[in-house]
XYZ file of C-alpha atoms in Angstrom:
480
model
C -65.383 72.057 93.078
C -62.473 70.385 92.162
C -59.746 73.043 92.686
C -61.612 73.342 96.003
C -61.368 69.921 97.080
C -57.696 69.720 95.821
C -56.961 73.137 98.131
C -57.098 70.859 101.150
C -54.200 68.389 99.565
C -52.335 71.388 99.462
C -53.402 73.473 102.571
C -53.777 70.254 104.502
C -50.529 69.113 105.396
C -49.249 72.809 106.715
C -52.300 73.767 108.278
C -54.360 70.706 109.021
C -57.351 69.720 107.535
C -59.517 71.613 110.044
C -62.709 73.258 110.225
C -60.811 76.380 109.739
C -59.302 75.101 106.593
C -62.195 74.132 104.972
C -63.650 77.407 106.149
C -61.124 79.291 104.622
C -61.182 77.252 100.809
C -65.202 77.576 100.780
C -64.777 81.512 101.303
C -62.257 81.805 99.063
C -64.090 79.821 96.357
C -66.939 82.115 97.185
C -65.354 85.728 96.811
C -63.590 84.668 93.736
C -66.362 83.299 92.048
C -68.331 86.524 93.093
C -65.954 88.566 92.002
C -65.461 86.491 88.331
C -69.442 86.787 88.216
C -69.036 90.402 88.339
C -66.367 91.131 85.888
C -67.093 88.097 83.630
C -70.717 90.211 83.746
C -68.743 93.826 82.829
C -66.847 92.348 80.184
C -69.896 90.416 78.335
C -71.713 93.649 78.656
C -69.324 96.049 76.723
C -68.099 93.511 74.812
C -64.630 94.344 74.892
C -61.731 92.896 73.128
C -61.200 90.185 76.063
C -62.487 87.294 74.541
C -63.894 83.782 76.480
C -60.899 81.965 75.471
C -58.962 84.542 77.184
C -60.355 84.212 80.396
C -60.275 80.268 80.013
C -56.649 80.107 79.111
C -55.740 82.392 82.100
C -57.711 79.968 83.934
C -55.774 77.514 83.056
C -52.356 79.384 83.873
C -53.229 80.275 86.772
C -54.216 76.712 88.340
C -50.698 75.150 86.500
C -48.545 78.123 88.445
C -50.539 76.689 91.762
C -48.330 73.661 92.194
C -45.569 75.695 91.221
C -45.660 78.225 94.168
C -47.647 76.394 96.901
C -44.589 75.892 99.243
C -43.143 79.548 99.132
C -47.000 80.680 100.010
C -47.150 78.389 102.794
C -43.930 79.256 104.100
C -44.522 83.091 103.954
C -48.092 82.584 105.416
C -46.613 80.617 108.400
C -45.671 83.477 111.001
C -49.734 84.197 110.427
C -51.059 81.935 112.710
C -53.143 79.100 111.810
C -56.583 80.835 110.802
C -54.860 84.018 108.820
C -52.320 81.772 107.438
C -54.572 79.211 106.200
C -56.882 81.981 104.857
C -53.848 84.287 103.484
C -53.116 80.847 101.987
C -56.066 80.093 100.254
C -56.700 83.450 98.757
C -53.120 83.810 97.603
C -52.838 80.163 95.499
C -57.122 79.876 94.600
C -58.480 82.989 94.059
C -56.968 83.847 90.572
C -58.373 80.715 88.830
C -61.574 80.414 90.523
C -62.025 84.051 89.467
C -61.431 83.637 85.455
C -63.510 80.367 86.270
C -66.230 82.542 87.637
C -66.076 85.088 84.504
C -66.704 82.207 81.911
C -70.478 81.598 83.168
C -72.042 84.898 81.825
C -69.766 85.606 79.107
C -71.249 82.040 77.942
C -74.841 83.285 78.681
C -74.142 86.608 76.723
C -72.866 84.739 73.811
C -75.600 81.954 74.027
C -78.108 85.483 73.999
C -76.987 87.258 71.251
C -77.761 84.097 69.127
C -81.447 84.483 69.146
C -81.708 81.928 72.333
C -83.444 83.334 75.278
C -81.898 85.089 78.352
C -83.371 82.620 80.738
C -82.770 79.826 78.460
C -79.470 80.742 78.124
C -78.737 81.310 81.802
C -80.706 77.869 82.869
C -78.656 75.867 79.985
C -74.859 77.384 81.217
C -76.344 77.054 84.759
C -77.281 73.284 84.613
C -74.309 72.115 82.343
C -71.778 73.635 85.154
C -73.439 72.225 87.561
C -73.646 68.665 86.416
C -69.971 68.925 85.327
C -69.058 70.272 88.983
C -70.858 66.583 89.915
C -68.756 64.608 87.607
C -65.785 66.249 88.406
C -66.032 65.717 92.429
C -67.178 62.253 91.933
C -64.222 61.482 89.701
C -61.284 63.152 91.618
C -63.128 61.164 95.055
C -63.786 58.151 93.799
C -60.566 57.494 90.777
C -58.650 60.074 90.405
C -56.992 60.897 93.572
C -55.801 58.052 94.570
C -54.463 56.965 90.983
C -52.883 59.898 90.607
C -52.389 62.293 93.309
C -53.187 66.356 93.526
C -50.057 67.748 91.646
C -51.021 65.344 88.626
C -54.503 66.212 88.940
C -54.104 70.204 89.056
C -51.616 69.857 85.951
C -54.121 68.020 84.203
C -56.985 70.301 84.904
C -54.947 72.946 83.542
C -53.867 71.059 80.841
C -57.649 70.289 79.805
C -58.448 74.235 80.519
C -55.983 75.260 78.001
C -57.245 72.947 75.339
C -60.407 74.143 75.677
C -59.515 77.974 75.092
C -57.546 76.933 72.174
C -60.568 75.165 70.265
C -62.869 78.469 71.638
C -60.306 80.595 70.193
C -60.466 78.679 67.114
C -64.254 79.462 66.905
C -64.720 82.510 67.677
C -61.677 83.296 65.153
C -63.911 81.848 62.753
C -66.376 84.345 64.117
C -64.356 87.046 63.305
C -63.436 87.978 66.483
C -60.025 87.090 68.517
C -57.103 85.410 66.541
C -55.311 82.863 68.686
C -52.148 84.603 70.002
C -52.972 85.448 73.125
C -54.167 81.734 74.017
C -51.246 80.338 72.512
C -49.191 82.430 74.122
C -50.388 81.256 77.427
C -50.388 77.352 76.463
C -46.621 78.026 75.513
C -46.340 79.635 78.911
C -47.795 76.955 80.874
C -45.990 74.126 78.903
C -42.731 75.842 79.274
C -43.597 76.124 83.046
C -44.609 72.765 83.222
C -41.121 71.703 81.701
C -39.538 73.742 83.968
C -40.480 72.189 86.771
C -38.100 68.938 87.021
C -36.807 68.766 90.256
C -37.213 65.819 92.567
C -38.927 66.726 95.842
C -36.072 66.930 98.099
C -35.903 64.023 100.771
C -33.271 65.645 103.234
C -34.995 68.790 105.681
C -31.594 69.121 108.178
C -31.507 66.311 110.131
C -34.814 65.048 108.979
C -35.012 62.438 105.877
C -38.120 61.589 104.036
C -38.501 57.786 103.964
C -41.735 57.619 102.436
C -44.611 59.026 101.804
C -48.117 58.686 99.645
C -51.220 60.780 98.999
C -54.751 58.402 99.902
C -58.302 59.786 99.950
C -57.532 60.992 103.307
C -54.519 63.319 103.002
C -50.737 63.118 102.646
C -49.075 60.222 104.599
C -45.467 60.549 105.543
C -42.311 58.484 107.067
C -39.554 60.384 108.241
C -36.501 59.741 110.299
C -34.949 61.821 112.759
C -31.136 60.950 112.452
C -30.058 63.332 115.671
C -32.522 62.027 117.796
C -32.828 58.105 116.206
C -36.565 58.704 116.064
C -39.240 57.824 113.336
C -42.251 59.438 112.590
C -45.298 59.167 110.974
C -46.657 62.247 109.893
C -50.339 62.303 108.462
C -51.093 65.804 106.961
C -49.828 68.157 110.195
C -49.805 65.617 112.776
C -47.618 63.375 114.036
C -49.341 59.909 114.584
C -47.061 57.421 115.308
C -43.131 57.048 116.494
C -40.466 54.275 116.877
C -37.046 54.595 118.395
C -35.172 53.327 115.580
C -32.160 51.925 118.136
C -34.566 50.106 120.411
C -37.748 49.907 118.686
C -39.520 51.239 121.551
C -41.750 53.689 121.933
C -41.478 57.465 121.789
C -44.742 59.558 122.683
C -44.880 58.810 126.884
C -49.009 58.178 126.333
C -48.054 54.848 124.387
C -46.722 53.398 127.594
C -49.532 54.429 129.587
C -51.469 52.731 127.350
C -49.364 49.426 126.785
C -49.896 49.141 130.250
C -53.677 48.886 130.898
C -54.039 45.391 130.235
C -52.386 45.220 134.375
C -56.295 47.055 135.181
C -57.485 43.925 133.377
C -55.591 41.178 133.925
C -58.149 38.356 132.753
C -58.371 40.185 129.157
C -57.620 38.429 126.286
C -58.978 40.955 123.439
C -58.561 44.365 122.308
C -60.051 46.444 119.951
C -58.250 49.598 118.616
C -59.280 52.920 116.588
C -56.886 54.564 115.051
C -54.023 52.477 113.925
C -51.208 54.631 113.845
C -47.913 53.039 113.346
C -49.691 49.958 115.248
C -47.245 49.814 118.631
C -49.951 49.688 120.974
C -51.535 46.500 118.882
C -47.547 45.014 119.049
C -47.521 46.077 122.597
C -50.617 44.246 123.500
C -50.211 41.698 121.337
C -46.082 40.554 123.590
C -48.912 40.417 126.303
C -51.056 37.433 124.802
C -53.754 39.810 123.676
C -55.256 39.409 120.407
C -55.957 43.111 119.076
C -58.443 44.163 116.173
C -57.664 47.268 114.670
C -59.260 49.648 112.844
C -57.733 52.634 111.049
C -59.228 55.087 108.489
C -56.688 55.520 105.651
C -55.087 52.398 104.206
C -51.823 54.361 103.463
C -51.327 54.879 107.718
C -52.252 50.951 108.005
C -49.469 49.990 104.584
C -46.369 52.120 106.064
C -47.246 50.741 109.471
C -46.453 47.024 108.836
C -43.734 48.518 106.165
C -41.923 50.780 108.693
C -42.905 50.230 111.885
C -42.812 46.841 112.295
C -46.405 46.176 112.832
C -47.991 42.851 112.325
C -51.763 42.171 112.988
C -52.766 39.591 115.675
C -55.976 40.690 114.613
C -58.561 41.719 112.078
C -57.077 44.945 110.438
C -60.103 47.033 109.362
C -60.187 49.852 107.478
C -62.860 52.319 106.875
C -64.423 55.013 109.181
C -64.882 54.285 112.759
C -68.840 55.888 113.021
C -69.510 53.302 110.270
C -67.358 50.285 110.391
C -67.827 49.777 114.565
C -72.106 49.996 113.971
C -71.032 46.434 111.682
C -68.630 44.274 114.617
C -70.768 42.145 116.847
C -67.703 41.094 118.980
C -67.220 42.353 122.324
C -63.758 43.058 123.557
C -62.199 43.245 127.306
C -60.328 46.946 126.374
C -60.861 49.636 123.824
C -58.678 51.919 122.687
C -59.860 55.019 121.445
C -56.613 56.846 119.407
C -57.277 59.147 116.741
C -55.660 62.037 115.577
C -55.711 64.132 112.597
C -55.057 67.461 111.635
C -53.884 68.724 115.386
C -57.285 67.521 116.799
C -59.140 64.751 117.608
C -62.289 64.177 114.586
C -65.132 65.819 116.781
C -67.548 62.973 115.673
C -65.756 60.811 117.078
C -66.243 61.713 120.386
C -70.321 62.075 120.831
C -71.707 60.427 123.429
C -73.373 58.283 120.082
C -70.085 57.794 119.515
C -69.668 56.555 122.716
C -72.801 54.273 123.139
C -71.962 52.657 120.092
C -68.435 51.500 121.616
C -69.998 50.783 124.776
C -72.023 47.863 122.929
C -68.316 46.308 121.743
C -67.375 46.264 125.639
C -67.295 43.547 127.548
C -69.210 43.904 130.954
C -66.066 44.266 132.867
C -64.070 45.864 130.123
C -62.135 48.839 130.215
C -62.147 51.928 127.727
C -58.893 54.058 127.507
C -59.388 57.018 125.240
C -56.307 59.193 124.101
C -56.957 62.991 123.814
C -54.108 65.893 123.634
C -55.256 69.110 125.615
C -54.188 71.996 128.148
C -54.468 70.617 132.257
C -55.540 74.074 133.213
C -56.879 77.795 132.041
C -59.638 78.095 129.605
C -57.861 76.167 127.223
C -58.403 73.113 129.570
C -62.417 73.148 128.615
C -62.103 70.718 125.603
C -60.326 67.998 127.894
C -63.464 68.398 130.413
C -65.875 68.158 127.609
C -64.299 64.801 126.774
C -64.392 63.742 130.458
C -68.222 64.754 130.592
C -69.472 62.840 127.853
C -67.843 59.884 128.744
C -69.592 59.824 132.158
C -72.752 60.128 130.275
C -72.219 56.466 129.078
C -69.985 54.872 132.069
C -69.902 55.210 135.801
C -66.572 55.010 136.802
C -63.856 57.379 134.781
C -60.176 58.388 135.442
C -58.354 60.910 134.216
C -54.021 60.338 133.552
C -51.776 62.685 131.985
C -48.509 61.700 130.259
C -46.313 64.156 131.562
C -46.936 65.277 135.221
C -46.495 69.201 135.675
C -46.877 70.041 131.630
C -49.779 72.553 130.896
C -50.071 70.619 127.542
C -50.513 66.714 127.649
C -51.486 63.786 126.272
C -55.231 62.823 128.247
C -55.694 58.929 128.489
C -59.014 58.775 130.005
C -60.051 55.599 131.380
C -63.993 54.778 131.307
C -65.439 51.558 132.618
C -68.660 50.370 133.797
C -67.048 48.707 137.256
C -64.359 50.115 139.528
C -61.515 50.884 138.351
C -58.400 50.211 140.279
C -54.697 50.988 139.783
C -53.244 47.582 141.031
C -49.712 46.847 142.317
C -48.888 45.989 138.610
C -50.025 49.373 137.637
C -49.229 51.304 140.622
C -46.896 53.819 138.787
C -49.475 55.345 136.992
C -51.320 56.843 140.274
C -48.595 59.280 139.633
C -50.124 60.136 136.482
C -53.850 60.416 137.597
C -55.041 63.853 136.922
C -58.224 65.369 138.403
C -60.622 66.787 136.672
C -63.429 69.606 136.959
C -66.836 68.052 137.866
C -68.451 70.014 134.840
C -67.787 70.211 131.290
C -69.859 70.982 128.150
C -71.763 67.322 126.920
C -70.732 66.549 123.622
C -73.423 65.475 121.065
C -74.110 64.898 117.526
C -76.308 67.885 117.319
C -74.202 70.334 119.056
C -70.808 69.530 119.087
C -68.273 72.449 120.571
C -65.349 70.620 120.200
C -63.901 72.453 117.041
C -64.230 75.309 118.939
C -62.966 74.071 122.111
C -59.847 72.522 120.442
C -58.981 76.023 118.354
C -55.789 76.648 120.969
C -54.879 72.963 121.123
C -54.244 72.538 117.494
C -52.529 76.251 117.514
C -50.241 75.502 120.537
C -49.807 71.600 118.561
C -48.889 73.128 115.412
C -46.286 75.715 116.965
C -44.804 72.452 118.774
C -44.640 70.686 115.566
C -43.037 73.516 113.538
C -40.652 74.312 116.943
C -39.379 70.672 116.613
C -39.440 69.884 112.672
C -39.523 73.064 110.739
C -42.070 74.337 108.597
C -40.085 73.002 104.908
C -40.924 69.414 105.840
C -44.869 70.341 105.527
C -44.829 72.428 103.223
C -46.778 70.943 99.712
């Protein structure tokens, strides 16, 4: 469970931390530990001269060599595409220790056998001791150790611990009369001398890209990075961008942000803001040189650190921090706009868009608020379906909708749909955004907790995202 979990760290930030991500890690895990099962069954059965401390201290190689080769893997899977390549991916770093760890169970059963204890005993005993230790192990990397440590720490030390542990079996089953411990000290040498080996700083320069900053949270990896040629700054969480700053003017960069900073024109008697997804915090700034106190509320407290650190946000506001579903169910305030911004992982979180989801903001809005809700899709084709599933649900909860697009004439655009439940009017103040009103198909699939289509309707977004993303930054920046 742990090497699983840590697959995403590592996966994550060249792929996205997707459906098809996950997907990929859980079948991996599951062909590799079928396959160990198998062989770890063969080898118990003819008890050959491969010994359990064998197949532990391979384990243990294999997961140290992980670290070690995750960025040429990822940058060889690239030209794959973002299913294959995160699959290829998976199968290529995972699959070699998950498969000694898979042999281990019924060698131990054989073993436990053989000494007069019963098969099903046996098998129950090595079945429930795994399985607790697979619950101590997730609840420790979750809860303490990744973000004390971070994954590369983490997957040295689990093969660290794996090693020690096939040197004390190989010490008993020496006494046993059986292996000597060559072969298991051969492979902690191995993986020390690897370990030693590996001494290099992460480099901070990618062409005319420069790392700034970056730090590994429950949530994935969060990044900084400057683009010197353009005087642009990014923040990059896992494979998305989530935030920019012109470094020369400090204003913005992505053309939805000024849509946005804009609104409070549709609402000119507002005075407070609420808004989901953080980012690098301009729109709170933004609103804020307007009079406009804004709450915020972002997920990972890394995003919501190199924010106020590097992108000069300061809250004129409650700063919140926790999961939207959860943390917005606990406000009792009502606000005059929402703002609805999250991104991760080349998509927007499906949950977050429910019509549940929805209700529940509709209780924060004032009766004459305004919702503005930020969504990157295709204008047209079939791609265009996710966009008008968005657009549906919403006028499940409110009346009166409009749809703008950031860049007139692109197939692919940043949405900001606008929900209310009065009018809504693009006044004189606002009248350059009737340029950017976009119209939109009267049907679309309703979004729901219980069926929710939008990771499959948002499969060619985050494609056609991630090809944008590599087109403009490379793929060595991302790579783990």
């Amino acid at each position: 469970m742990m090497l699983e979990l840590l697959g995403t760290r590592i996966i994550g930030p060249f792929y996205g931390v997707s459906l098809y991500v996950w997907s990929s890690l859980i079948s991996v895990a599951l062909i590799a530990l079928a396959l160990g099962y198998y062989l770890g069954g063969l080898v118990a059965d003819k008890q050959t001269r491969f010994r359990l401390s064998y197949v532990i201290a391979l384990a243990g190689l294999t997961t140290a060599v992980i670290p070690l080769v995750s960025r040429p893997v990822l940058l060889w899977t690239n030209d794959l595409g973002l299913r294959a390549g995160a699959f290829t991916s998976a199968l290529l770093l995972f699959s070699l220790p998950l498969t000694c760890l898979g042999m281990v169970g019924p060698q131990v059963i054989a073993l436990a056998a053989r000494r007069r204890t019963g098969v099903g005993m046996a098998a129950g005993s090595v079945f429930a001791v795994s399985t607790v230790g697979s619950v101590v192990g997730t609840l420790l990397l979750g809860f303490f150790l990744l973000p004390a440590l971070g994954s590369r720490v983490i997957l040295y030390g689990v093969s660290a611990a794996l090693i020690l542990l096939s040197l004390v079996v190989a010490w008993y089953e020496r006494r046993w009369g059986h292996a000597g411990l060559g072969p298991v000290a051969a492979a902690a040498i191995a993986t020390g001398a690897g370990l030693w080996l590996q001494t290099d700083p992460e480099p901070t320069e990618y062409g005319d890209y420069r790392l700034v900053h970056q730090a590994e949270s429950h949530y994935g990896w969060v990044r900084v990075v400057d683009d010197r040629d353009r005087r642009v700054r990014w923040m990059l969480s896992d494979a998305s961008v989530i935030s920019a700053l012109r470094l020369d003017t400090r204003g913005p960069v992505l053309s939805y942000q000024k849509i946005i900073a804009d609104l409070p024109h549709l609402h000119p008697e507002g005075r407070n803001a609420l808004l989901i997804g953080l980012g690098g915090g301009y729109i709170a700034t933004a609103f804020a040189a307007q009079g406009i106190a804004t709450d915020a509320l972002e997920l990972d407290p890394e995003v919501a650190k190199a924010a106020q650190q590097y992108f000069l946000y300061e809250p004129s506001g409650a700063l919140l921090v926790g999961d939207a579903r959860y943390e917005i169910r606990r406000l009792d305030q009502q606000y005059d706009l929402i703002v609805h911004d999250c991104f991760t992982g080349g998509s927007v979180p499906s949950h977050l868009l429910s019509v549940e989801m929805l209700r529940d903001l509709d209780r924060l809005l004032k009766d004459d608020g305004l919702l503005a809700l930020n969504f990157v899709g295709f204008t047209e084709g079939p791609e265009a379906t996710a966009a008008a599933a968005v657009y549906q649900t919403l006028g499940e909860v409110y009346p009166h909708r409009l749809a703008l697009i950031s860049l007139p004439g692109e197939t692919f655009n940043d949405f900001v749909f606008l929900a209310s439940r009065q009018p809504i009017s693009l006044t004189a103040e606002a009248a350059w955004l009737a340029a950017h009103e976009h119209p939109m198909p009267a049907e679309g699939e309703l979004i729901t907790d219980d069926f929710n289509p939008l990771e499959r309707l948002q499969v060619a977004k985050a494609e056609r995202y991630r090809a944008l993303l590599l087109e403009r930054m490379g793929p060595m920046l991302l790579a783990f």
